[in-house]
Amino acid sequence: MNEILKCPKCNGDMIRGFIPDFANNFVKASSWFEGQPQKSYWNSFIKISWKGWFGKVGIPIAGFCCKGCGFIEIYSDPGFAAK
Ligand SMILES: [Zn+2]
């Protein structure tokens, strides 16, 4: 995927970024998971494991933000994983 896209709203340059996930003193990049989230039985958090949600592996997501108007478009791609 191109690192710089054109904004569908104003045709400005869109710059790649990521959406951090802050939890339990860890920070990681957010991922996409199929389906609807379910609350844990033990607390108000969403069920998830180190492998992902119910053992599924999420697809890393990246957001492309327009420098002109601020519009954000989000894509999923295994290539967006942290390096
Ligand atoms: Zn724009």
PDB file of N, CA, C and O in Angstrom, residues 18-72:
ATOM      1  N   PHE A  18      -0.753   5.284  13.178  1.00  0.00           N
ATOM      2  CA  PHE A  18      -1.383   4.130  13.813  1.00  0.00           C
ATOM      3  C   PHE A  18      -2.194   4.593  15.022  1.00  0.00           C
ATOM      4  O   PHE A  18      -2.047   5.719  15.484  1.00  0.00           O
ATOM      5  N   ILE A  19      -3.053   3.715  15.496  1.00  0.00           N
ATOM      6  CA  ILE A  19      -3.909   4.022  16.635  1.00  0.00           C
ATOM      7  C   ILE A  19      -3.408   3.213  17.822  1.00  0.00           C
ATOM      8  O   ILE A  19      -3.550   1.988  17.845  1.00  0.00           O
ATOM      9  N   PRO A  20      -2.768   3.865  18.813  1.00  0.00           N
ATOM     10  CA  PRO A  20      -2.235   3.121  19.942  1.00  0.00           C
ATOM     11  C   PRO A  20      -3.336   2.578  20.836  1.00  0.00           C
ATOM     12  O   PRO A  20      -4.394   3.195  20.985  1.00  0.00           O
ATOM     13  N   ASP A  21      -3.067   1.414  21.406  1.00  0.00           N
ATOM     14  CA  ASP A  21      -3.990   0.763  22.328  1.00  0.00           C
ATOM     15  C   ASP A  21      -3.306   0.765  23.697  1.00  0.00           C
ATOM     16  O   ASP A  21      -2.302   0.089  23.893  1.00  0.00           O
ATOM     17  N   PHE A  22      -3.823   1.570  24.644  1.00  0.00           N
ATOM     18  CA  PHE A  22      -3.217   1.703  25.968  1.00  0.00           C
ATOM     19  C   PHE A  22      -3.974   0.826  26.953  1.00  0.00           C
ATOM     20  O   PHE A  22      -5.161   1.023  27.178  1.00  0.00           O
ATOM     21  N   ALA A  23      -3.303  -0.156  27.539  1.00  0.00           N
ATOM     22  CA  ALA A  23      -3.952  -1.000  28.536  1.00  0.00           C
ATOM     23  C   ALA A  23      -2.914  -1.703  29.383  1.00  0.00           C
ATOM     24  O   ALA A  23      -1.907  -2.197  28.869  1.00  0.00           O
ATOM     25  N   ASN A  24      -3.150  -1.758  30.699  1.00  0.00           N
ATOM     26  CA  ASN A  24      -2.285  -2.495  31.631  1.00  0.00           C
ATOM     27  C   ASN A  24      -0.812  -2.131  31.476  1.00  0.00           C
ATOM     28  O   ASN A  24       0.050  -2.996  31.475  1.00  0.00           O
ATOM     29  N   ASN A  25      -0.520  -0.862  31.345  1.00  0.00           N
ATOM     30  CA  ASN A  25       0.852  -0.361  31.231  1.00  0.00           C
ATOM     31  C   ASN A  25       1.563  -0.820  29.961  1.00  0.00           C
ATOM     32  O   ASN A  25       2.772  -0.724  29.864  1.00  0.00           O
ATOM     33  N   PHE A  26       0.822  -1.351  29.018  1.00  0.00           N
ATOM     34  CA  PHE A  26       1.387  -1.710  27.724  1.00  0.00           C
ATOM     35  C   PHE A  26       0.806  -0.777  26.665  1.00  0.00           C
ATOM     36  O   PHE A  26      -0.314  -0.303  26.801  1.00  0.00           O
ATOM     37  N   VAL A  27       1.574  -0.537  25.643  1.00  0.00           N
ATOM     38  CA  VAL A  27       1.070   0.206  24.490  1.00  0.00           C
ATOM     39  C   VAL A  27       1.368  -0.630  23.260  1.00  0.00           C
ATOM     40  O   VAL A  27       2.488  -1.082  23.065  1.00  0.00           O
ATOM     41  N   LYS A  28       0.346  -0.876  22.462  1.00  0.00           N
ATOM     42  CA  LYS A  28       0.559  -1.602  21.216  1.00  0.00           C
ATOM     43  C   LYS A  28      -0.330  -0.983  20.145  1.00  0.00           C
ATOM     44  O   LYS A  28      -1.207  -0.182  20.458  1.00  0.00           O
ATOM     45  N   ALA A  29      -0.063  -1.350  18.903  1.00  0.00           N
ATOM     46  CA  ALA A  29      -0.886  -0.845  17.803  1.00  0.00           C
ATOM     47  C   ALA A  29      -2.185  -1.651  17.764  1.00  0.00           C
ATOM     48  O   ALA A  29      -2.192  -2.854  18.022  1.00  0.00           O
ATOM     49  N   SER A  30      -3.278  -0.993  17.480  1.00  0.00           N
ATOM     50  CA  SER A  30      -4.575  -1.657  17.431  1.00  0.00           C
ATOM     51  C   SER A  30      -4.684  -2.595  16.236  1.00  0.00           C
ATOM     52  O   SER A  30      -4.005  -2.414  15.231  1.00  0.00           O
ATOM     53  N   SER A  31      -5.536  -3.594  16.391  1.00  0.00           N
ATOM     54  CA  SER A  31      -5.791  -4.552  15.320  1.00  0.00           C
ATOM     55  C   SER A  31      -7.288  -4.668  15.090  1.00  0.00           C
ATOM     56  O   SER A  31      -8.089  -4.303  15.940  1.00  0.00           O
ATOM     57  N   TRP A  32      -7.642  -5.245  13.951  1.00  0.00           N
ATOM     58  CA  TRP A  32      -9.034  -5.476  13.614  1.00  0.00           C
ATOM     59  C   TRP A  32      -9.381  -6.934  13.891  1.00  0.00           C
ATOM     60  O   TRP A  32      -8.593  -7.837  13.589  1.00  0.00           O
ATOM     61  N   PHE A  33     -10.576  -7.163  14.497  1.00  0.00           N
ATOM     62  CA  PHE A  33     -11.061  -8.521  14.766  1.00  0.00           C
ATOM     63  C   PHE A  33     -12.482  -8.636  14.234  1.00  0.00           C
ATOM     64  O   PHE A  33     -13.290  -7.713  14.400  1.00  0.00           O
ATOM     65  N   GLU A  34     -12.780  -9.782  13.617  1.00  0.00           N
ATOM     66  CA  GLU A  34     -14.116 -10.019  13.088  1.00  0.00           C
ATOM     67  C   GLU A  34     -15.117 -10.213  14.232  1.00  0.00           C
ATOM     68  O   GLU A  34     -14.784 -10.808  15.254  1.00  0.00           O
ATOM     69  N   GLY A  35     -16.325  -9.730  14.049  1.00  0.00           N
ATOM     70  CA  GLY A  35     -17.411  -9.981  14.981  1.00  0.00           C
ATOM     71  C   GLY A  35     -17.597  -8.879  16.005  1.00  0.00           C
ATOM     72  O   GLY A  35     -17.002  -7.813  15.927  1.00  0.00           O
ATOM     73  N   GLN A  36     -18.456  -9.167  16.998  1.00  0.00           N
ATOM     74  CA  GLN A  36     -18.783  -8.198  18.035  1.00  0.00           C
ATOM     75  C   GLN A  36     -18.001  -8.526  19.309  1.00  0.00           C
ATOM     76  O   GLN A  36     -17.902  -9.698  19.689  1.00  0.00           O
ATOM     77  N   PRO A  37     -17.445  -7.527  20.001  1.00  0.00           N
ATOM     78  CA  PRO A  37     -16.702  -7.802  21.225  1.00  0.00           C
ATOM     79  C   PRO A  37     -17.618  -8.302  22.334  1.00  0.00           C
ATOM     80  O   PRO A  37     -18.797  -7.944  22.386  1.00  0.00           O
ATOM     81  N   GLN A  38     -17.072  -9.152  23.215  1.00  0.00           N
ATOM     82  CA  GLN A  38     -17.828  -9.666  24.357  1.00  0.00           C
ATOM     83  C   GLN A  38     -17.076  -9.338  25.631  1.00  0.00           C
ATOM     84  O   GLN A  38     -15.855  -9.455  25.698  1.00  0.00           O
ATOM     85  N   LYS A  39     -17.833  -8.957  26.685  1.00  0.00           N
ATOM     86  CA  LYS A  39     -17.210  -8.621  27.961  1.00  0.00           C
ATOM     87  C   LYS A  39     -16.703  -9.884  28.654  1.00  0.00           C
ATOM     88  O   LYS A  39     -17.300 -10.958  28.545  1.00  0.00           O
ATOM     89  N   SER A  40     -15.623  -9.709  29.399  1.00  0.00           N
ATOM     90  CA  SER A  40     -15.082 -10.800  30.195  1.00  0.00           C
ATOM     91  C   SER A  40     -16.031 -11.113  31.345  1.00  0.00           C
ATOM     92  O   SER A  40     -16.725 -10.235  31.861  1.00  0.00           O
ATOM     93  N   TYR A  41     -16.045 -12.366  31.810  1.00  0.00           N
ATOM     94  CA  TYR A  41     -16.860 -12.763  32.951  1.00  0.00           C
ATOM     95  C   TYR A  41     -16.337 -12.118  34.231  1.00  0.00           C
ATOM     96  O   TYR A  41     -17.091 -11.807  35.132  1.00  0.00           O
ATOM     97  N   TRP A  42     -15.010 -11.874  34.309  1.00  0.00           N
ATOM     98  CA  TRP A  42     -14.350 -11.440  35.545  1.00  0.00           C
ATOM     99  C   TRP A  42     -14.351  -9.942  35.733  1.00  0.00           C
ATOM    100  O   TRP A  42     -14.256  -9.448  36.860  1.00  0.00           O
ATOM    101  N   ASN A  43     -14.378  -9.167  34.670  1.00  0.00           N
ATOM    102  CA  ASN A  43     -14.332  -7.709  34.802  1.00  0.00           C
ATOM    103  C   ASN A  43     -15.014  -7.083  33.582  1.00  0.00           C
ATOM    104  O   ASN A  43     -15.665  -7.787  32.812  1.00  0.00           O
ATOM    105  N   SER A  44     -14.860  -5.775  33.457  1.00  0.00           N
ATOM    106  CA  SER A  44     -15.551  -5.087  32.361  1.00  0.00           C
ATOM    107  C   SER A  44     -14.737  -5.059  31.078  1.00  0.00           C
ATOM    108  O   SER A  44     -15.149  -4.454  30.091  1.00  0.00           O
ATOM    109  N   PHE A  45     -13.564  -5.721  31.098  1.00  0.00           N
ATOM    110  CA  PHE A  45     -12.752  -5.717  29.887  1.00  0.00           C
ATOM    111  C   PHE A  45     -13.319  -6.676  28.845  1.00  0.00           C
ATOM    112  O   PHE A  45     -14.129  -7.547  29.145  1.00  0.00           O
ATOM    113  N   ILE A  46     -12.820  -6.531  27.637  1.00  0.00           N
ATOM    114  CA  ILE A  46     -13.234  -7.412  26.544  1.00  0.00           C
ATOM    115  C   ILE A  46     -12.378  -8.667  26.575  1.00  0.00           C
ATOM    116  O   ILE A  46     -11.180  -8.599  26.855  1.00  0.00           O
ATOM    117  N   LYS A  47     -12.997  -9.809  26.310  1.00  0.00           N
ATOM    118  CA  LYS A  47     -12.254 -11.069  26.262  1.00  0.00           C
ATOM    119  C   LYS A  47     -11.198 -11.011  25.178  1.00  0.00           C
ATOM    120  O   LYS A  47     -11.485 -10.695  24.026  1.00  0.00           O
ATOM    121  N   ILE A  48      -9.976 -11.294  25.566  1.00  0.00           N
ATOM    122  CA  ILE A  48      -8.888 -11.318  24.594  1.00  0.00           C
ATOM    123  C   ILE A  48      -7.742 -12.127  25.187  1.00  0.00           C
ATOM    124  O   ILE A  48      -7.607 -12.211  26.404  1.00  0.00           O
ATOM    125  N   SER A  49      -6.964 -12.747  24.373  1.00  0.00           N
ATOM    126  CA  SER A  49      -5.819 -13.511  24.847  1.00  0.00           C
ATOM    127  C   SER A  49      -4.585 -12.984  24.139  1.00  0.00           C
ATOM    128  O   SER A  49      -4.653 -12.136  23.263  1.00  0.00           O
ATOM    129  N   TRP A  50      -3.422 -13.514  24.515  1.00  0.00           N
ATOM    130  CA  TRP A  50      -2.185 -13.057  23.871  1.00  0.00           C
ATOM    131  C   TRP A  50      -2.191 -13.398  22.395  1.00  0.00           C
ATOM    132  O   TRP A  50      -1.548 -12.749  21.599  1.00  0.00           O
ATOM    133  N   LYS A  51      -2.902 -14.477  22.020  1.00  0.00           N
ATOM    134  CA  LYS A  51      -2.984 -14.841  20.608  1.00  0.00           C
ATOM    135  C   LYS A  51      -3.967 -13.943  19.868  1.00  0.00           C
ATOM    136  O   LYS A  51      -4.012 -13.949  18.664  1.00  0.00           O
ATOM    137  N   GLY A  52      -4.791 -13.232  20.609  1.00  0.00           N
ATOM    138  CA  GLY A  52      -5.797 -12.406  19.975  1.00  0.00           C
ATOM    139  C   GLY A  52      -7.132 -12.703  20.614  1.00  0.00           C
ATOM    140  O   GLY A  52      -7.208 -13.282  21.691  1.00  0.00           O
ATOM    141  N   TRP A  53      -8.179 -12.346  19.985  1.00  0.00           N
ATOM    142  CA  TRP A  53      -9.504 -12.488  20.522  1.00  0.00           C
ATOM    143  C   TRP A  53     -10.012 -13.912  20.275  1.00  0.00           C
ATOM    144  O   TRP A  53     -10.157 -14.336  19.131  1.00  0.00           O
ATOM    145  N   PHE A  54     -10.254 -14.686  21.337  1.00  0.00           N
ATOM    146  CA  PHE A  54     -10.672 -16.081  21.241  1.00  0.00           C
ATOM    147  C   PHE A  54      -9.705 -16.899  20.392  1.00  0.00           C
ATOM    148  O   PHE A  54     -10.101 -17.769  19.640  1.00  0.00           O
ATOM    149  N   GLY A  55      -8.429 -16.591  20.510  1.00  0.00           N
ATOM    150  CA  GLY A  55      -7.430 -17.342  19.766  1.00  0.00           C
ATOM    151  C   GLY A  55      -7.262 -16.885  18.335  1.00  0.00           C
ATOM    152  O   GLY A  55      -6.380 -17.364  17.640  1.00  0.00           O
ATOM    153  N   LYS A  56      -8.100 -15.968  17.905  1.00  0.00           N
ATOM    154  CA  LYS A  56      -7.939 -15.453  16.544  1.00  0.00           C
ATOM    155  C   LYS A  56      -6.807 -14.432  16.548  1.00  0.00           C
ATOM    156  O   LYS A  56      -6.549 -13.787  17.555  1.00  0.00           O
ATOM    157  N   VAL A  57      -6.171 -14.295  15.432  1.00  0.00           N
ATOM    158  CA  VAL A  57      -5.129 -13.293  15.307  1.00  0.00           C
ATOM    159  C   VAL A  57      -5.721 -12.091  14.582  1.00  0.00           C
ATOM    160  O   VAL A  57      -6.279 -12.237  13.497  1.00  0.00           O
ATOM    161  N   GLY A  58      -5.602 -10.924  15.208  1.00  0.00           N
ATOM    162  CA  GLY A  58      -6.139  -9.711  14.600  1.00  0.00           C
ATOM    163  C   GLY A  58      -5.277  -9.242  13.447  1.00  0.00           C
ATOM    164  O   GLY A  58      -4.116  -9.623  13.316  1.00  0.00           O
ATOM    165  N   ILE A  59      -5.865  -8.431  12.619  1.00  0.00           N
ATOM    166  CA  ILE A  59      -5.135  -7.845  11.496  1.00  0.00           C
ATOM    167  C   ILE A  59      -4.729  -6.430  11.905  1.00  0.00           C
ATOM    168  O   ILE A  59      -5.591  -5.626  12.271  1.00  0.00           O
ATOM    169  N   PRO A  60      -3.434  -6.124  11.889  1.00  0.00           N
ATOM    170  CA  PRO A  60      -3.000  -4.778  12.273  1.00  0.00           C
ATOM    171  C   PRO A  60      -3.670  -3.715  11.405  1.00  0.00           C
ATOM    172  O   PRO A  60      -3.913  -3.937  10.209  1.00  0.00           O
ATOM    173  N   ILE A  61      -3.987  -2.581  12.013  1.00  0.00           N
ATOM    174  CA  ILE A  61      -4.621  -1.500  11.264  1.00  0.00           C
ATOM    175  C   ILE A  61      -3.735  -0.259  11.266  1.00  0.00           C
ATOM    176  O   ILE A  61      -2.930  -0.057  12.167  1.00  0.00           O
ATOM    177  N   ALA A  62      -3.898   0.541  10.221  1.00  0.00           N
ATOM    178  CA  ALA A  62      -3.204   1.824  10.125  1.00  0.00           C
ATOM    179  C   ALA A  62      -4.210   2.863   9.676  1.00  0.00           C
ATOM    180  O   ALA A  62      -5.143   2.558   8.927  1.00  0.00           O
ATOM    181  N   GLY A  63      -4.053   4.061  10.171  1.00  0.00           N
ATOM    182  CA  GLY A  63      -4.929   5.157   9.780  1.00  0.00           C
ATOM    183  C   GLY A  63      -4.155   6.150   8.925  1.00  0.00           C
ATOM    184  O   GLY A  63      -3.014   6.479   9.218  1.00  0.00           O
ATOM    185  N   PHE A  64      -4.782   6.590   7.859  1.00  0.00           N
ATOM    186  CA  PHE A  64      -4.180   7.609   7.001  1.00  0.00           C
ATOM    187  C   PHE A  64      -4.935   8.912   7.241  1.00  0.00           C
ATOM    188  O   PHE A  64      -6.133   9.000   6.998  1.00  0.00           O
ATOM    189  N   CYS A  65      -4.226   9.905   7.755  1.00  0.00           N
ATOM    190  CA  CYS A  65      -4.846  11.172   8.161  1.00  0.00           C
ATOM    191  C   CYS A  65      -4.520  12.262   7.148  1.00  0.00           C
ATOM    192  O   CYS A  65      -3.360  12.452   6.769  1.00  0.00           O
ATOM    193  N   CYS A  66      -5.537  12.991   6.718  1.00  0.00           N
ATOM    194  CA  CYS A  66      -5.361  14.084   5.747  1.00  0.00           C
ATOM    195  C   CYS A  66      -4.776  15.308   6.437  1.00  0.00           C
ATOM    196  O   CYS A  66      -5.284  15.762   7.454  1.00  0.00           O
ATOM    197  N   LYS A  67      -3.677  15.820   5.865  1.00  0.00           N
ATOM    198  CA  LYS A  67      -3.062  17.030   6.417  1.00  0.00           C
ATOM    199  C   LYS A  67      -3.934  18.252   6.166  1.00  0.00           C
ATOM    200  O   LYS A  67      -3.828  19.247   6.858  1.00  0.00           O
ATOM    201  N   GLY A  68      -4.815  18.167   5.151  1.00  0.00           N
ATOM    202  CA  GLY A  68      -5.638  19.316   4.794  1.00  0.00           C
ATOM    203  C   GLY A  68      -6.884  19.460   5.641  1.00  0.00           C
ATOM    204  O   GLY A  68      -7.149  20.531   6.196  1.00  0.00           O
ATOM    205  N   CYS A  69      -7.668  18.377   5.779  1.00  0.00           N
ATOM    206  CA  CYS A  69      -8.964  18.493   6.451  1.00  0.00           C
ATOM    207  C   CYS A  69      -9.099  17.602   7.686  1.00  0.00           C
ATOM    208  O   CYS A  69     -10.090  17.683   8.389  1.00  0.00           O
ATOM    209  N   GLY A  70      -8.124  16.733   7.936  1.00  0.00           N
ATOM    210  CA  GLY A  70      -8.168  15.889   9.133  1.00  0.00           C
ATOM    211  C   GLY A  70      -8.936  14.594   8.966  1.00  0.00           C
ATOM    212  O   GLY A  70      -9.023  13.800   9.900  1.00  0.00           O
ATOM    213  N   PHE A  71      -9.494  14.336   7.798  1.00  0.00           N
ATOM    214  CA  PHE A  71     -10.213  13.085   7.567  1.00  0.00           C
ATOM    215  C   PHE A  71      -9.268  11.907   7.773  1.00  0.00           C
ATOM    216  O   PHE A  71      -8.113  11.944   7.345  1.00  0.00           O
ATOM    217  N   ILE A  72      -9.754  10.857   8.448  1.00  0.00           N
ATOM    218  CA  ILE A  72      -8.948   9.663   8.694  1.00  0.00           C
ATOM    219  C   ILE A  72      -9.620   8.464   8.042  1.00  0.00           C
ATOM    220  O   ILE A  72     -10.817   8.230   8.219  1.00  0.00           O
TER     221      ILE A  72
END
